Coordinates of C-alpha atoms in Angstrom, one line a residue:
M1 CA 80.6 -30.1 2.7
K2 CA 83.2 -31.2 5.1
R3 CA 87.0 -30.7 4.5
D4 CA 87.5 -34.5 4.0
S5 CA 84.8 -34.6 1.3
V6 CA 86.3 -31.6 -0.5
V7 CA 89.7 -33.3 -0.4
L8 CA 88.3 -36.4 -2.0
W9 CA 86.6 -34.3 -4.6
V10 CA 89.8 -32.4 -5.4
F11 CA 91.7 -35.7 -5.4
G12 CA 89.3 -37.3 -7.8
F13 CA 89.3 -34.3 -10.1
L14 CA 93.1 -34.2 -10.2
I15 CA 93.4 -38.0 -10.8
F16 CA 90.9 -37.7 -13.7
G17 CA 92.8 -34.8 -15.1
V18 CA 96.1 -36.6 -14.9
W19 CA 94.5 -39.7 -16.6
I20 CA 93.0 -37.6 -19.4
G21 CA 96.3 -35.9 -19.9
L22 CA 98.2 -39.2 -20.2
Q23 CA 95.7 -40.6 -22.6
F24 CA 95.4 -37.8 -25.0
R25 CA 98.6 -35.8 -24.3
T26 CA 96.8 -32.5 -24.1
D27 CA 98.7 -29.3 -24.0
V28 CA 100.5 -28.9 -20.7
K29 CA 99.7 -25.2 -20.5
Q30 CA 96.0 -25.9 -21.1
D31 CA 96.0 -28.5 -18.3
R32 CA 97.7 -26.1 -15.9
S33 CA 95.2 -23.3 -16.8
K34 CA 92.3 -25.7 -16.1
L35 CA 93.7 -26.6 -12.7
D36 CA 94.3 -22.9 -11.9
Q37 CA 90.8 -22.1 -12.9
F38 CA 89.4 -25.0 -10.8
F39 CA 91.1 -23.8 -7.7
R40 CA 90.1 -20.2 -8.3
Y41 CA 86.5 -21.4 -8.4
L42 CA 87.0 -23.1 -5.1
E43 CA 88.7 -20.1 -3.5
Y44 CA 86.3 -17.4 -4.6
E45 CA 83.0 -19.0 -5.3
Y46 CA 82.6 -21.9 -2.9
V47 CA 80.0 -21.2 -0.2
D48 CA 82.4 -21.6 2.8
T49 CA 85.9 -20.3 3.3
L50 CA 88.5 -23.0 2.3
D51 CA 92.2 -23.4 3.0
I52 CA 93.2 -23.7 -0.7
D53 CA 96.9 -24.3 0.1
G54 CA 95.9 -27.1 2.5
L55 CA 93.6 -28.6 0.0
M56 CA 96.3 -28.7 -2.7
D57 CA 98.7 -30.3 -0.2
D58 CA 96.2 -32.9 0.8
A59 CA 95.3 -33.6 -2.9
M60 CA 99.0 -34.1 -3.8
D61 CA 99.5 -36.3 -0.7
H62 CA 96.5 -38.5 -1.8
I63 CA 97.8 -38.8 -5.4
L64 CA 101.3 -39.7 -4.4
G65 CA 100.1 -42.1 -1.8
S66 CA 98.1 -44.0 -4.4
L67 CA 101.1 -44.6 -6.6
D68 CA 103.3 -46.8 -4.5
P69 CA 104.2 -47.3 -0.8
H70 CA 107.0 -44.7 -0.7
S71 CA 106.1 -41.8 -3.0
A72 CA 105.1 -39.0 -0.7
F73 CA 104.3 -35.3 -0.3
I74 CA 106.5 -33.5 2.3
P75 CA 105.1 -30.3 3.7
A76 CA 107.5 -27.3 3.8
E77 CA 107.5 -27.3 7.6
D78 CA 108.9 -30.9 7.7
S79 CA 111.4 -30.4 4.9
E80 CA 114.0 -28.6 7.0
Y81 CA 114.0 -31.2 9.7
I82 CA 114.4 -34.1 7.3
A83 CA 117.2 -32.3 5.4
Q84 CA 119.1 -31.6 8.6
R85 CA 119.0 -35.3 9.6
M86 CA 120.3 -36.3 6.2
Q87 CA 123.0 -33.7 6.0
G88 CA 124.4 -34.9 9.3
N89 CA 124.3 -31.7 11.3
F90 CA 122.3 -28.7 12.3
S91 CA 122.8 -25.3 13.9
G92 CA 121.9 -25.2 17.6
I93 CA 123.5 -25.5 21.1
G94 CA 123.5 -29.3 21.8
V95 CA 121.0 -30.0 24.5
E96 CA 118.3 -32.6 25.1
F97 CA 115.2 -31.2 26.9
R98 CA 111.9 -32.3 28.2
I99 CA 108.8 -30.3 29.3
H100 CA 108.2 -31.4 32.9
E101 CA 105.2 -30.2 34.8
D102 CA 104.9 -27.2 32.5
T103 CA 108.6 -26.3 32.9
L104 CA 111.4 -26.6 30.3
V105 CA 114.2 -28.7 31.7
F106 CA 117.6 -29.6 30.1
V107 CA 118.0 -33.4 30.5
S108 CA 121.4 -33.8 29.0
I109 CA 124.2 -31.7 27.5
M110 CA 126.2 -32.9 24.5
K111 CA 130.0 -33.1 25.0
N112 CA 132.0 -30.4 23.4
S113 CA 128.8 -28.6 22.4
P114 CA 128.1 -24.8 22.7
A115 CA 125.8 -25.6 25.7
A116 CA 128.6 -27.4 27.5
S117 CA 131.1 -24.6 26.7
Y118 CA 128.8 -22.0 28.1
G119 CA 128.2 -23.9 31.3
L120 CA 124.7 -25.2 30.9
L121 CA 124.0 -28.3 33.1
A122 CA 121.5 -31.2 33.0
G123 CA 118.7 -30.3 35.4
D124 CA 118.7 -26.6 34.6
R125 CA 115.1 -25.2 34.6
I126 CA 114.6 -22.7 31.8
I127 CA 112.4 -19.8 32.7
T128 CA 112.9 -17.5 29.7
I129 CA 114.4 -17.7 26.2
D130 CA 115.5 -14.4 24.8
G131 CA 113.5 -12.6 27.4
D132 CA 110.2 -14.4 26.7
T133 CA 108.7 -16.6 29.5
V134 CA 108.6 -20.2 28.5
V135 CA 106.7 -21.7 31.5
G136 CA 103.1 -22.9 31.4
P137 CA 100.7 -25.5 30.0
Q138 CA 100.8 -24.0 26.5
L139 CA 104.5 -24.8 26.1
T140 CA 105.2 -27.3 23.3
N141 CA 108.3 -29.2 22.1
D142 CA 108.0 -27.6 18.6
E143 CA 108.0 -24.1 20.1
V144 CA 111.1 -24.8 22.3
T145 CA 113.0 -26.3 19.3
S146 CA 112.3 -23.4 17.1
R147 CA 113.5 -20.9 19.7
I148 CA 116.7 -22.8 20.5
K149 CA 117.7 -23.5 16.9
G150 CA 119.0 -20.7 14.7
E151 CA 121.8 -19.6 12.4
E152 CA 125.3 -20.5 13.3
G153 CA 127.1 -17.7 15.2
T154 CA 123.9 -16.1 16.6
Y155 CA 123.1 -16.1 20.3
V156 CA 120.2 -17.4 22.4
T157 CA 119.8 -16.1 25.9
F158 CA 118.4 -18.3 28.7
G159 CA 117.0 -17.3 32.1
I160 CA 117.8 -20.3 34.3
M161 CA 116.8 -21.6 37.8
R162 CA 119.5 -23.7 39.3
D163 CA 119.6 -24.8 42.9
G164 CA 117.3 -22.0 43.9
L165 CA 119.4 -19.3 42.1
Y166 CA 118.4 -17.4 39.0
L167 CA 121.1 -17.2 36.3
T168 CA 121.3 -15.9 32.8
A169 CA 123.4 -17.4 30.0
A170 CA 123.9 -16.2 26.4
V171 CA 125.0 -19.1 24.3
Q172 CA 126.4 -18.8 20.8
R173 CA 124.8 -21.3 18.4
G174 CA 127.2 -23.7 16.5
I175 CA 127.1 -26.7 14.2
I176 CA 125.9 -29.8 16.1
P177 CA 126.8 -33.1 14.5
L178 CA 124.0 -35.7 14.0
E179 CA 126.1 -38.8 14.0
S180 CA 124.8 -41.8 12.1
V181 CA 127.5 -44.1 13.4
V182 CA 126.3 -44.2 16.9
S183 CA 128.4 -46.9 18.5
T184 CA 131.9 -48.2 17.9
Q185 CA 133.6 -50.7 20.2
M186 CA 135.7 -53.8 20.4
L187 CA 133.9 -57.1 21.4
G188 CA 136.8 -59.4 22.0
S189 CA 138.7 -59.6 18.7
L190 CA 135.7 -58.2 16.7
G191 CA 135.0 -54.6 15.9
Y192 CA 131.4 -53.5 16.3
V193 CA 129.8 -50.6 14.5
R194 CA 126.1 -49.6 14.8
M195 CA 124.8 -47.3 12.0
E196 CA 121.5 -45.6 12.4
R197 CA 121.0 -44.1 8.9
F198 CA 122.9 -43.3 5.7
A199 CA 123.4 -39.5 5.9
E200 CA 125.8 -37.3 4.0
T201 CA 128.5 -37.9 6.5
T202 CA 128.0 -41.7 7.1
H203 CA 130.9 -43.0 4.9
D204 CA 133.3 -40.6 6.5
E205 CA 132.1 -41.5 10.0
L206 CA 132.5 -45.2 9.2
L207 CA 136.1 -44.7 8.0
V208 CA 137.0 -43.0 11.3
A209 CA 135.4 -45.8 13.2
L210 CA 137.2 -48.5 11.2
D211 CA 140.5 -46.8 11.7
R212 CA 140.0 -46.6 15.4
L213 CA 139.0 -50.3 15.5
D214 CA 141.9 -51.3 13.3
S215 CA 144.3 -49.6 15.7
L216 CA 142.9 -51.9 18.4
N217 CA 143.8 -55.0 16.3
M218 CA 140.3 -55.7 14.9
R219 CA 140.3 -59.1 13.2
G220 CA 136.7 -59.0 12.0
L221 CA 133.8 -56.5 11.9
I222 CA 130.1 -56.7 13.0
L223 CA 128.1 -54.1 11.1
D224 CA 124.8 -53.6 12.9
L225 CA 122.1 -52.2 10.6
R226 CA 119.1 -53.1 12.8
G227 CA 116.5 -50.3 12.7
N228 CA 118.4 -48.4 10.0
P229 CA 115.8 -47.0 7.6
G230 CA 118.3 -46.1 4.9
G231 CA 119.1 -42.8 3.3
Y232 CA 121.4 -41.7 0.6
L233 CA 122.3 -44.3 -2.1
H234 CA 125.7 -42.8 -2.8
E235 CA 126.7 -43.3 0.8
A236 CA 125.5 -47.0 0.7
V237 CA 127.6 -47.5 -2.5
A238 CA 130.7 -45.9 -0.9
I239 CA 130.4 -48.1 2.2
A240 CA 129.9 -51.3 0.2
D241 CA 132.9 -50.3 -1.9
E242 CA 135.1 -50.4 1.1
F243 CA 134.6 -54.1 1.4
L244 CA 134.5 -55.3 -2.3
S245 CA 137.2 -55.9 -4.9
E246 CA 137.4 -53.9 -8.2
D247 CA 134.5 -54.2 -10.6
K248 CA 132.2 -56.1 -8.2
S249 CA 128.6 -54.9 -8.7
I250 CA 127.1 -53.1 -5.8
V251 CA 123.5 -52.2 -6.9
I252 CA 121.5 -52.3 -10.1
T253 CA 119.1 -49.3 -10.6
K254 CA 116.4 -49.8 -13.2
Y255 CA 114.5 -46.7 -14.3
G256 CA 111.0 -46.3 -15.7
D257 CA 112.3 -45.5 -19.2
G258 CA 114.1 -48.8 -19.4
K259 CA 117.5 -47.4 -18.6
T260 CA 119.7 -49.4 -16.2
H261 CA 122.7 -48.3 -14.2
T262 CA 125.1 -50.6 -12.3
S263 CA 127.2 -49.2 -9.5
K264 CA 130.6 -51.0 -9.2
A265 CA 133.4 -51.1 -6.6
S266 CA 136.5 -49.2 -7.4
G267 CA 138.9 -51.7 -5.7
G268 CA 142.1 -51.2 -3.8
Q269 CA 140.3 -50.5 -0.5
R270 CA 141.8 -51.2 2.9
Y271 CA 139.1 -53.6 4.2
E272 CA 138.4 -55.7 1.1
D273 CA 139.5 -58.9 3.0
L274 CA 138.2 -58.1 6.5
P275 CA 135.8 -60.8 7.7
L276 CA 132.3 -59.2 7.8
H277 CA 129.1 -60.0 9.8
I278 CA 126.0 -57.9 9.3
I279 CA 122.9 -57.8 11.5
I280 CA 119.5 -56.8 10.1
D281 CA 115.9 -56.8 11.1
G282 CA 112.5 -55.9 9.8
S283 CA 113.3 -52.2 10.1
S284 CA 116.5 -52.3 8.1
A285 CA 115.5 -50.7 4.8
S286 CA 116.6 -49.2 1.5
A287 CA 120.3 -48.2 1.7
S288 CA 120.7 -50.8 4.5
E289 CA 119.4 -53.5 2.1
V290 CA 121.7 -52.3 -0.7
V291 CA 124.8 -52.7 1.4
T292 CA 123.6 -56.0 2.8
G293 CA 122.5 -57.4 -0.5
A294 CA 125.7 -56.6 -2.3
L295 CA 128.0 -58.1 0.4
Q296 CA 125.8 -61.2 0.7
D297 CA 125.7 -61.7 -3.1
H298 CA 129.5 -61.6 -3.3
D299 CA 129.9 -63.8 -0.3
R300 CA 131.7 -61.0 1.6
A301 CA 129.5 -61.1 4.7
T302 CA 127.5 -63.5 6.8
V303 CA 124.0 -61.9 7.4
Y304 CA 122.2 -62.5 10.7
G305 CA 118.9 -61.5 12.1
T306 CA 115.4 -61.4 10.5
T307 CA 114.2 -60.5 7.0
S308 CA 114.7 -56.8 6.2
F309 CA 112.0 -54.3 5.4
G310 CA 111.9 -54.6 1.6
K311 CA 112.2 -51.1 0.3
G312 CA 113.7 -51.3 -3.1
L313 CA 112.2 -48.2 -4.7
V314 CA 114.4 -45.2 -5.5
Q315 CA 113.0 -41.7 -4.6
E316 CA 114.0 -38.3 -5.8
D317 CA 112.9 -35.1 -4.1
K318 CA 111.3 -32.4 -6.3
I319 CA 111.2 -29.1 -4.6
L320 CA 108.1 -27.0 -5.0
S321 CA 107.9 -23.2 -4.9
D322 CA 106.8 -23.0 -1.2
G323 CA 109.6 -25.3 0.0
S324 CA 107.5 -28.4 0.1
K325 CA 108.7 -31.5 -1.7
V326 CA 107.3 -34.2 -3.9
R327 CA 109.2 -37.4 -3.1
L328 CA 108.7 -39.4 -6.3
T329 CA 109.7 -43.0 -7.0
V330 CA 111.9 -43.0 -10.2
A331 CA 113.5 -46.4 -10.2
Y332 CA 113.9 -49.9 -8.6
Y333 CA 116.9 -51.3 -6.7
Y334 CA 118.2 -54.8 -7.5
T335 CA 121.1 -56.7 -5.8
P336 CA 124.0 -57.8 -8.0
S337 CA 122.5 -61.3 -8.4
G338 CA 119.2 -59.7 -9.8
R339 CA 117.1 -60.0 -6.7
S340 CA 114.5 -57.3 -6.2
I341 CA 114.8 -55.6 -2.8
Q342 CA 111.2 -54.3 -2.9
K343 CA 108.6 -56.4 -1.2
P344 CA 105.5 -57.0 -3.3
Y345 CA 102.8 -54.3 -3.5
E346 CA 99.7 -53.8 -5.6
G347 CA 100.5 -52.8 -9.2
A348 CA 104.2 -53.6 -9.0
D349 CA 106.0 -55.6 -11.7
L350 CA 109.1 -56.9 -10.1
P351 CA 110.9 -59.6 -12.2
G352 CA 113.4 -60.2 -9.4
Q353 CA 110.6 -61.8 -7.4
M354 CA 109.3 -64.3 -9.9
E355 CA 108.2 -67.7 -8.4
G356 CA 110.7 -70.4 -9.2
T357 CA 113.5 -68.1 -10.1
V358 CA 116.7 -69.1 -8.3
F359 CA 119.3 -66.5 -7.5
T360 CA 122.8 -67.4 -6.3
S361 CA 125.8 -65.8 -4.7
D362 CA 129.2 -65.8 -6.4
S363 CA 130.0 -69.1 -4.8
G364 CA 126.7 -70.7 -5.8
K365 CA 124.8 -70.3 -2.5
V366 CA 121.1 -70.1 -3.1
L367 CA 119.5 -66.8 -2.3
L368 CA 115.9 -66.2 -1.6
A369 CA 114.0 -63.4 -3.3
S370 CA 110.7 -62.5 -1.7
G371 CA 111.2 -58.9 -1.1
G372 CA 113.8 -57.7 1.4
I373 CA 117.1 -59.4 2.3
E374 CA 116.8 -62.8 3.9
P375 CA 119.6 -63.5 6.5
D376 CA 121.9 -66.4 6.2
I377 CA 121.3 -67.2 9.9
Y378 CA 118.0 -66.4 11.5
L379 CA 118.3 -64.8 14.9
S380 CA 115.5 -63.1 16.8
A381 CA 115.3 -61.8 20.3
D382 CA 112.5 -63.3 22.4
S383 CA 110.2 -60.4 22.7
S384 CA 107.2 -62.1 24.3
N385 CA 107.9 -60.5 27.6
S386 CA 109.8 -57.4 26.6
Y387 CA 107.3 -56.0 24.1
Y388 CA 104.7 -54.7 26.5
W389 CA 107.2 -53.1 28.8
S390 CA 109.2 -51.6 26.0
M391 CA 106.0 -49.9 24.9
S392 CA 106.0 -48.2 28.3
F393 CA 109.3 -46.4 27.6
G394 CA 107.7 -42.9 27.8
T395 CA 106.5 -43.7 31.3
M396 CA 109.8 -45.2 32.3
D397 CA 111.7 -42.2 30.9
A398 CA 109.6 -39.8 32.9
F399 CA 109.9 -41.8 36.0
A400 CA 113.7 -42.1 35.7
F401 CA 113.9 -38.3 35.2
D402 CA 111.9 -37.7 38.4
Q403 CA 114.1 -40.0 40.4
I404 CA 117.3 -38.7 39.1
D405 CA 116.3 -35.0 39.2
A406 CA 115.5 -35.4 42.9
Q407 CA 119.0 -36.7 43.7
R408 CA 121.0 -35.6 40.6
S409 CA 124.2 -34.8 42.5
D410 CA 124.3 -38.3 43.9
Y411 CA 123.7 -40.0 40.6
E412 CA 126.4 -37.9 38.9
L413 CA 129.0 -39.4 41.2
W414 CA 128.6 -42.7 39.3
T415 CA 130.9 -43.6 36.4
F416 CA 129.2 -45.2 33.5
D417 CA 131.3 -48.4 33.8
R418 CA 130.5 -48.8 37.5
F419 CA 126.8 -48.1 36.7
V420 CA 126.6 -50.9 34.2
T421 CA 128.1 -53.5 36.5
D422 CA 126.8 -52.4 39.9
F423 CA 123.6 -50.4 39.6
E424 CA 120.4 -52.3 40.5
L425 CA 117.0 -51.0 41.2
S426 CA 115.4 -52.0 44.5
D427 CA 112.0 -53.5 45.0
M428 CA 110.9 -50.2 46.4
Q429 CA 111.9 -48.4 43.2
L430 CA 110.1 -51.0 41.2
Y431 CA 107.0 -50.6 43.3
S432 CA 107.2 -46.8 42.9
F433 CA 107.4 -47.2 39.2
L434 CA 104.2 -49.4 39.1
E435 CA 102.5 -46.7 41.2
Y436 CA 103.8 -43.9 39.0
G437 CA 102.5 -45.6 35.8
S438 CA 99.1 -46.4 37.2
Y439 CA 99.4 -50.0 36.0
G440 CA 97.1 -51.4 38.7
L441 CA 99.8 -54.0 39.5
T442 CA 101.8 -54.9 42.6
L443 CA 105.1 -56.7 42.8
E444 CA 103.2 -59.9 43.6
D445 CA 101.4 -59.7 40.2
L446 CA 104.7 -59.8 38.3
S447 CA 106.6 -62.8 37.2
S448 CA 110.3 -62.9 37.8
T449 CA 110.8 -62.4 34.1
D450 CA 108.6 -59.3 34.1
M451 CA 110.5 -57.9 37.1
D452 CA 113.9 -58.5 35.4
E453 CA 112.7 -56.9 32.2
I454 CA 111.3 -53.8 34.0
R455 CA 114.5 -53.4 36.1
F456 CA 116.7 -53.7 32.9
L457 CA 114.7 -51.2 30.9
L458 CA 114.4 -48.8 33.8
K459 CA 118.2 -49.0 34.3
A460 CA 118.6 -48.0 30.6
A461 CA 116.2 -45.1 31.2
Y462 CA 118.2 -44.0 34.2
A463 CA 121.4 -44.1 32.1
K464 CA 119.7 -41.9 29.4
N465 CA 118.7 -39.3 32.0
I466 CA 122.2 -39.2 33.5
W467 CA 124.5 -39.4 30.4
G468 CA 122.2 -39.2 27.3
F469 CA 121.1 -41.5 24.5
D470 CA 124.5 -43.1 23.9
A471 CA 124.5 -44.4 27.5
Y472 CA 120.9 -45.7 27.0
R473 CA 121.9 -47.7 23.9
N474 CA 125.0 -49.1 25.6
V475 CA 123.0 -50.4 28.6
L476 CA 120.5 -52.0 26.2
R477 CA 123.4 -53.7 24.4
T478 CA 124.6 -55.5 27.6
D479 CA 121.5 -57.7 27.3
D480 CA 121.3 -57.9 23.4
V481 CA 120.9 -61.7 22.9
V482 CA 121.1 -61.4 19.1
L483 CA 124.4 -59.5 19.3
K484 CA 125.8 -62.0 21.8
E485 CA 125.0 -64.9 19.5
V486 CA 126.6 -63.1 16.5
V487 CA 129.7 -62.5 18.5
R488 CA 129.9 -66.1 19.5
A489 CA 129.3 -67.4 16.0
A490 CA 131.7 -64.8 14.4
S491 CA 134.4 -65.5 16.9
T492 CA 134.5 -69.2 15.9
T493 CA 135.3 -68.2 12.3
L494 CA 138.4 -66.1 13.1
K495 CA 141.7 -67.6 12.1

């Protein structure tokens, strides 16, 4: 019997056992004993050797996946990474790397990081880590990450090839922030903040960003939540609270036992009257939708973009003995007006989506409820040409690395501002990219739109390989047609 068949068998057995337990409320200890006995039979008497732990993990994954779209089993090896992203920092040295032709190469060094303090440079080839050779086809990203990360205050030693010289560097690990507010800038009289997720530090990061923008005479704020998958509910509530007056509802949470909890604004915040404009898209989910829905329901923000993802289920993580987690749905989110955020799925009973039900904002504006948050003003980038080439980003990134690595000292003479305004890829570089990617195309095969799109995305990839991800995002923003339209529309509303 193949592993998949055994998994389905185990899954069916567990589902049946759970159903029987629910119907007849059998003794819990007896149920556990039965399951223990079942897995002992598999482990000791099945004809082939089985990975019992793996079977149990797979069975739990199947069970949770059958409940709703967002309940999930998280293996122990993934739990730490997820937790680090949500706590807003990790212990490491602050480098971005890639494995290039079987060699570990540092691509960028974070400012003010341990790596920067100890003199590591972009372009360094790493030959050894803590005395062990890390060169060859067997090298993986996971292996490199596990070797570089470690407890704060401990050291990691690198053997480095730089400009033909072999060097060693012992770097003390420190706390590396994982910022969720990834961009803050003034666009005319409007402040702009892009938020990638709702982590433990997001509210604090936003306050720092708002204070900076306020010092630059911000008269309105654009909050960009495109691509933000959500995160901690308490961070979403705290952020919405910054813009709402006292006792305004932020989110209604309805639990399976019938209990309901309504989070409300505390009032007296500094930005309660600041004009707000929010951008969302189909990847804006969960906590992003909580913030957007609350501010839209209370007429505090104009919402632009496309319909959000529609994740209105509340999960709690239950930690198991081996460090794995059961991410279990325990409640539904509703906006203050009563709209269900969750998009329809099989088996769901969501009264906030009933056909014919009309929801309104505080001022009486009609609000649609079909799962997700509907924008007030629909704006969508024309992706007909960009989609294909954006899917080629991995190839573009590798090509840009090769080009820059061959002339790194020349490229590092550029300032970012001059790069944005003056840097252009030549036809020869464009031709080289097509050859590199084995697309089977020549310049003559490309439309002028395709050529412009490739040049632009390659320019962003070059910026990433010189200055890092922030530079990549900032280059992309220079041709963000949705943002440009929001700035234009928002600017006309300023008094």
